[in-house]
Coordinates of C-alpha atoms in Angstrom, one line a residue:
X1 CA 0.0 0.0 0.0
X2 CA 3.1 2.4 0.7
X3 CA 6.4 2.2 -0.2
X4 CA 9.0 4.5 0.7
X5 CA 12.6 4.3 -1.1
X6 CA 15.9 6.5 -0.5
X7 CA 13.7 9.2 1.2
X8 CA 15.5 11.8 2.6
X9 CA 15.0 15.7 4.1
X10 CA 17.9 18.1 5.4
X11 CA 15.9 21.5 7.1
X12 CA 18.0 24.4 6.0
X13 CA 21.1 25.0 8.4
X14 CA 20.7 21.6 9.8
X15 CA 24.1 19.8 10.7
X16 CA 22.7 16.4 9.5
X17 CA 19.3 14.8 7.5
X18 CA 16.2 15.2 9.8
X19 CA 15.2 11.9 7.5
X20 CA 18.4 10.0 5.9
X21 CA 17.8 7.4 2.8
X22 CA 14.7 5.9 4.9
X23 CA 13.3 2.7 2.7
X24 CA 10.3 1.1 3.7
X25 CA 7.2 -0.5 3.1
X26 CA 4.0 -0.8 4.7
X27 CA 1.7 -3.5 3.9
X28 CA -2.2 -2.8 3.3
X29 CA -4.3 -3.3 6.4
X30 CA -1.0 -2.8 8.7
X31 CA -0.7 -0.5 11.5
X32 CA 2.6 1.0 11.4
X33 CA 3.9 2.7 14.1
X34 CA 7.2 4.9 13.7
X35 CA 8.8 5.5 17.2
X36 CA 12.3 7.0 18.2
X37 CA 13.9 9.5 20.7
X38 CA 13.1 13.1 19.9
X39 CA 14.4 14.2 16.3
X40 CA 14.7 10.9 15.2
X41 CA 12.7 11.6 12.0
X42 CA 9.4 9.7 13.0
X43 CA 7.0 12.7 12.1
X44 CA 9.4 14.5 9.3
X45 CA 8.5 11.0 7.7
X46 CA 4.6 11.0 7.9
X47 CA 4.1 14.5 7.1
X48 CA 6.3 13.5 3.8
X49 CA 3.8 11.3 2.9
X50 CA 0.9 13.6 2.0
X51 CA 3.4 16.2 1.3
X52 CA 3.1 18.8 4.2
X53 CA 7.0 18.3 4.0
X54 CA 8.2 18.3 0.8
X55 CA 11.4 15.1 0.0
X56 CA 14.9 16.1 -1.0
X57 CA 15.5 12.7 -2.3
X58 CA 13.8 9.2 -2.8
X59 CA 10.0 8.2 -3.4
X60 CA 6.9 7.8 -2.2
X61 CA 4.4 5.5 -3.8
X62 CA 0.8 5.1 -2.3
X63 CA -2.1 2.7 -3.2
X64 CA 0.4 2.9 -6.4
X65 CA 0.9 6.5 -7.0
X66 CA 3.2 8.5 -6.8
X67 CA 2.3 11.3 -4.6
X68 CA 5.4 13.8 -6.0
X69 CA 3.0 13.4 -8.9
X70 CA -0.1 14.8 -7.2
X71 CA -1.7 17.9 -6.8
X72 CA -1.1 18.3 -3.1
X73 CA -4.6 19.6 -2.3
X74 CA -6.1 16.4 -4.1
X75 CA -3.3 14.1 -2.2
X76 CA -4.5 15.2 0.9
X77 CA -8.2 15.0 1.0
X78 CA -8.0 11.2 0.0
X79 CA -5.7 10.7 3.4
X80 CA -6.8 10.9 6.2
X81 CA -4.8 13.1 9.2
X82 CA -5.5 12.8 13.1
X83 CA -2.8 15.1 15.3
X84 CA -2.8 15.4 19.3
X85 CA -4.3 19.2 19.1
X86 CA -7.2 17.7 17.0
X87 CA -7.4 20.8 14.9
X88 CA -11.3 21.0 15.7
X89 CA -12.8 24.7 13.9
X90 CA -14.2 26.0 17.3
X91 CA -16.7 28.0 15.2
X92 CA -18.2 24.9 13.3
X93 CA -20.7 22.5 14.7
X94 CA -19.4 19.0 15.4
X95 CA -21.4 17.8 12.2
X96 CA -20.0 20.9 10.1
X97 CA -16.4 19.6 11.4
X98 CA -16.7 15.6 10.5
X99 CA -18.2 17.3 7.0
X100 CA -15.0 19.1 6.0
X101 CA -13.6 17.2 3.7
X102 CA -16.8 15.6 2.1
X103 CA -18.0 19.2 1.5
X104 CA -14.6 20.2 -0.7
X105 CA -15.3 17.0 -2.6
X106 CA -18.9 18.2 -3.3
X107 CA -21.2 15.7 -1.6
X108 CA -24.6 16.6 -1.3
X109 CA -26.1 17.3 1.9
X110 CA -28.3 14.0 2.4
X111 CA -25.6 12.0 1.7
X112 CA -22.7 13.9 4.2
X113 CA -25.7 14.4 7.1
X114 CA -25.8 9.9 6.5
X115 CA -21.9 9.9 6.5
X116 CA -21.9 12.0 10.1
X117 CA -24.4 10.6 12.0
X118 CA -22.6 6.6 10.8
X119 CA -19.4 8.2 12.0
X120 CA -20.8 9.6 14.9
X121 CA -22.3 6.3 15.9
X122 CA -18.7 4.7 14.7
X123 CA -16.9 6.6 17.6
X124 CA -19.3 6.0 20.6
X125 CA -21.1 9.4 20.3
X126 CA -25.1 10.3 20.3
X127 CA -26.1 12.1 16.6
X128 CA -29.0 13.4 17.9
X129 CA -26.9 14.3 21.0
X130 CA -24.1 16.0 19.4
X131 CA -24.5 16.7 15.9
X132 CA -25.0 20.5 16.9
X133 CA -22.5 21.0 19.5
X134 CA -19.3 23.0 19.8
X135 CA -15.7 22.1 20.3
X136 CA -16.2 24.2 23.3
X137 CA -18.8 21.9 24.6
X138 CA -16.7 18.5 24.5
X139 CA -14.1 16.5 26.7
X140 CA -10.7 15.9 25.4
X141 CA -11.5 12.5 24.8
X142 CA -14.4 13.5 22.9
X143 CA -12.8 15.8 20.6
X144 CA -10.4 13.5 19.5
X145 CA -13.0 10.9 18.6
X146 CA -14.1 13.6 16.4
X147 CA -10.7 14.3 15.0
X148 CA -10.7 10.7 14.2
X149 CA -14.5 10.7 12.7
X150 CA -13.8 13.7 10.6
X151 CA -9.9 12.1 9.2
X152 CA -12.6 9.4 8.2
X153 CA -15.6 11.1 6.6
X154 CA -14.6 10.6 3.5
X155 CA -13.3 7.0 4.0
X156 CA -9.8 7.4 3.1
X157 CA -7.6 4.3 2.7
X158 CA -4.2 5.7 4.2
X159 CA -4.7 7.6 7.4
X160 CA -1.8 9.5 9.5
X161 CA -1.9 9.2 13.0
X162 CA 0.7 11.9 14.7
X163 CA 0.5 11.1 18.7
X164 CA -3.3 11.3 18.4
X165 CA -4.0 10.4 22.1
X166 CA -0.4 12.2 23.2
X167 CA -2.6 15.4 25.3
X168 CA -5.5 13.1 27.1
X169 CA -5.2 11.9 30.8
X170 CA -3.5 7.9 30.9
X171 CA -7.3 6.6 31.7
X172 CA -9.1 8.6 28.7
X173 CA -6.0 7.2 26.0
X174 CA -5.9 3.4 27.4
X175 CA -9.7 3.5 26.3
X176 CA -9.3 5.5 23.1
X177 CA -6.2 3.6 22.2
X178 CA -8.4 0.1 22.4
X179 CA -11.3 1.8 21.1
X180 CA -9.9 2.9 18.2
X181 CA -8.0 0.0 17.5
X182 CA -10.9 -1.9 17.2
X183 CA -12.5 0.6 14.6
X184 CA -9.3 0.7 12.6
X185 CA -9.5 -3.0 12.2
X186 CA -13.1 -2.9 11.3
X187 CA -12.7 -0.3 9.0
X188 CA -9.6 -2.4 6.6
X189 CA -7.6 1.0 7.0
X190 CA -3.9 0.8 6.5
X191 CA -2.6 3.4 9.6
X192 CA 0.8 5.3 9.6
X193 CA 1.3 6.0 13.8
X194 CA 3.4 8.4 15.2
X195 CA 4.1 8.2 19.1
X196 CA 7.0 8.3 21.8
X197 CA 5.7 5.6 23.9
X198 CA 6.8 2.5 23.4
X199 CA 3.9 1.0 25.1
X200 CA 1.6 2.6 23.1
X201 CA 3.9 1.6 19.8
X202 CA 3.2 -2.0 20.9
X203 CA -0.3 -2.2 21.6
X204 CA -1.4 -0.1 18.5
X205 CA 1.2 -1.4 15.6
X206 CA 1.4 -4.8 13.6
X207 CA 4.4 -3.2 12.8
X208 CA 6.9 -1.3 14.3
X209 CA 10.1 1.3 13.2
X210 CA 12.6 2.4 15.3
X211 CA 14.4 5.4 14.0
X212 CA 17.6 7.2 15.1
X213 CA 19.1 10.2 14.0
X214 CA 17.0 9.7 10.5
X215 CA 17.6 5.9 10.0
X216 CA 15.6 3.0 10.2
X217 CA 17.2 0.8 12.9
X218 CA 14.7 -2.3 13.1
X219 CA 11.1 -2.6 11.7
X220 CA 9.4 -5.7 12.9
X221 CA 6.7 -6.9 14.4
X222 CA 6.1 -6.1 17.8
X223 CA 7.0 -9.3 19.3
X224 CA 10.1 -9.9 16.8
X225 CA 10.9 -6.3 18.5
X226 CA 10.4 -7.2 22.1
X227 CA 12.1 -10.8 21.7
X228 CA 14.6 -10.2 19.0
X229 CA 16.0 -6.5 19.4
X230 CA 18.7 -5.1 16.7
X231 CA 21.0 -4.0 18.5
X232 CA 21.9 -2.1 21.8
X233 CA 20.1 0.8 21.0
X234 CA 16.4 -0.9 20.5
X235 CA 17.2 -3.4 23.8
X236 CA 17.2 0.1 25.9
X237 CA 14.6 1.8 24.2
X238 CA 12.0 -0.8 24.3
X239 CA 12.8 -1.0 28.3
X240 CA 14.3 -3.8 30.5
X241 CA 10.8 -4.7 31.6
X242 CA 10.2 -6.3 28.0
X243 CA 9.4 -9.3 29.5
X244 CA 5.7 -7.8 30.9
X245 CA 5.7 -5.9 27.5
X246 CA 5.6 -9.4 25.3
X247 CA 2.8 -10.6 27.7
X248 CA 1.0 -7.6 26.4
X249 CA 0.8 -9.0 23.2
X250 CA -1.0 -12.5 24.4
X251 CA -4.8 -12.5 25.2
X252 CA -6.4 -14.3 28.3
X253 CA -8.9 -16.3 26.5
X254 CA -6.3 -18.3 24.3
X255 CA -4.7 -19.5 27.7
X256 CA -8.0 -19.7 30.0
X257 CA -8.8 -23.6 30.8
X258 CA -12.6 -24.6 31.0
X259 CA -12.2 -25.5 34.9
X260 CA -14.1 -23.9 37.5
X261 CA -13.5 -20.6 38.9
X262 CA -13.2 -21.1 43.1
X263 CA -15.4 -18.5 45.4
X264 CA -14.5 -14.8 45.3
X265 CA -11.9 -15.5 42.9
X266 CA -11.4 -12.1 40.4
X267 CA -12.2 -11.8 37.2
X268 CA -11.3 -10.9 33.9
X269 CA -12.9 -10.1 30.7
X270 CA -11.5 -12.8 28.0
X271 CA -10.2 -9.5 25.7
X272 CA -7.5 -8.6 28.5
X273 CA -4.4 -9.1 27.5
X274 CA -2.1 -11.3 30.3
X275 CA -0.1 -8.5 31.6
X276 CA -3.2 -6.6 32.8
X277 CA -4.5 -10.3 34.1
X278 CA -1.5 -11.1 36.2
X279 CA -1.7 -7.6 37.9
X280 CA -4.9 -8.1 38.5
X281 CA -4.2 -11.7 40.2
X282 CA -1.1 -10.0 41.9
X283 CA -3.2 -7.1 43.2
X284 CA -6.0 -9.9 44.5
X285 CA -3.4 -11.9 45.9
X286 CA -4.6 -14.4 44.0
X287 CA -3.6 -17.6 42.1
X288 CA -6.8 -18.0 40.0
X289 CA -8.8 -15.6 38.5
X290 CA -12.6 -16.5 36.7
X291 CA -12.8 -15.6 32.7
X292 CA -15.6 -13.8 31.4
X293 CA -16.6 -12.5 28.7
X294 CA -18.3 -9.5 27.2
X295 CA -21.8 -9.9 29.1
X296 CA -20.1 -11.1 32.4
X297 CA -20.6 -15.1 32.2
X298 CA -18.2 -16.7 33.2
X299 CA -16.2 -18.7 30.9
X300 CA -13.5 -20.5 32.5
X301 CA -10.3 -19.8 34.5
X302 CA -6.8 -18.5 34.3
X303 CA -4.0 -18.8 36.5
X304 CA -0.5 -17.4 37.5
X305 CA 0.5 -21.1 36.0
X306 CA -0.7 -21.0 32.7
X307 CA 0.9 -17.0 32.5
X308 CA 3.9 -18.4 33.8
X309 CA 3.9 -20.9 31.2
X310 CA 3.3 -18.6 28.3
X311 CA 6.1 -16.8 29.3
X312 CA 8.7 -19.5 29.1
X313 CA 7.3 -20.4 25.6
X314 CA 7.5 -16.7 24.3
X315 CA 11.3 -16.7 25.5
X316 CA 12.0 -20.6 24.3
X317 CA 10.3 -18.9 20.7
X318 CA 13.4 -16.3 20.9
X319 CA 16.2 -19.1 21.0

């Protein structure tokens, strides 16, 4: 879906590239996150991509085009763009916001008031609630699900991502970060993610590249990442807790066992992933804890044991 090749920037009076002969290429449907210490290159890169930087050097090619070969105007309406100040016009309704982009490409009203009030719903929010509201009148949390309803009015295949959930309050972005995750998915969107957090990086991205300096130092999946690091560099920036971090990426209900759950023992939705289950045992004091799923049946059991075992197996994968 994207490929990047040689792509390079230098800002004027820069002592070295901001982005240094970067190759790379981003499946369709992926989630790629691009992560790296501060001036690494991460966001230089996206911004490239629908041209609010202009390259030096190298090529971009998405959904087969060539974007140095498209009017930048008409580039960016078919990609979608969320940023952590959400960018919301404070003297627009919500509806008039998410209708932006539709507007410039000359829908007709029927058909963008149908397109807002499906996004709307998409994101968790009332139409009939909050079609006519102001920016003023919303959460954080809420204006960025708007940001993200209004990068998708016009149901772009591409989006950019550039810390989206960076300014909201650790509670607030756990939630969006799931929530949107799941809609993503849904949607078949193939996502170019910007963040600093590492955590984040491997709960959002199939994918993930670690820049320095304007170089690509390892892209891999998450759990390649975790288990097999490059080099020095990505072993300390992914943390020396990495062994929690890869039970992040395992899900309860594929090491749950179908025995019963003794009395008072805590429970845990079957979505959780492991590292969220085994504090939630540790905080209980706990060596079992009841599965359930989505409507609060039970469904079977988990305990410290089986976590325990999917940890040796994730490090015996890494030999």
């Amino acid at each position: 879906m994207i490929s990047i090749t040689g792509l390079s920037k230098r800002f004027a009076d820069a002592a070295a590239p901001a982005v240094d002969a970067l190759s790379l290429e981003i499946g369709a449907s992926e989630i790629c996150v691009l992560i790296g210490p501060s001036g690494c290159g991460k966001t230089t890169t996206m911004r490239m991509i629908n041209r609010m930087i202009e390259p030096d050097a190298g090529a971009i090619v998405v959904g087969g085009r060539d974007v140095t070969r498209i009017d930048p105007i008409e580039l960016r309406r078919s990609i979608g763009y969320v940023i952590q100040q959400i960018g919301l016009f404070p003297h627009m309704t919500i509806a008039e916001n998410i209708a932006t982009v539709p507007r410039l490409l000359g829908w007709d009203r029927a058909r963008i008031a149908k397109r807002v009030d499906e996004l709307l719903a998409r994101v968790d929010m009332d139409p009939a609630r909050d079609r006519d509201r102001y920016p003023r009148e919303l959460s954080g949390g809420q204006k960025q699900r708007i940001g993200v309803a209004r990068a998708l009015a016009a149901d772009p295949p591409v989006m950019l991502m550039d810390e989206p959930f960076g300014a909201l309050d650790p509670i607030t972005r756990a939630s969006l970060q799931d929530e949107f995750l799941r809609i993503l998915r849904e949607l078949d969107k193939t996502i170019v993610f910007v963040t600093h957090d590492i955590d984040e990086a491997i709960r959002m991205g199939t994918r993930i590249a670690i820049m320095r300096a304007g170089r690509l130092v390892q892209y891999d999946t998450p759990q390649a990442i975790l288990g097999r690091p490059a080099d020095a560099f990505v072993e300390a920036f992914v943390g020396s807790d990495r062994a929690l971090k890869r039970l992040s990426l395992l899900v309860v209900s594929d090491h749950a066992t179908q025995s019963a759950a003794p009395a008072g023992a805590p429970r845990v939705p079957q979505t959780l992933n492991l590292r969220d289950a085994l504090s939630t045992l540790l905080s209980a004091d706990a060596e079992v804890a009841a599965v359930v799923d989505a409507d609060g049946e039970i469904r079977g059991t988990l305990t410290l044991d089986a976590i325990r075992a999917a940890f040796a197996l994730k490090a015996e994968e890494r030999r």
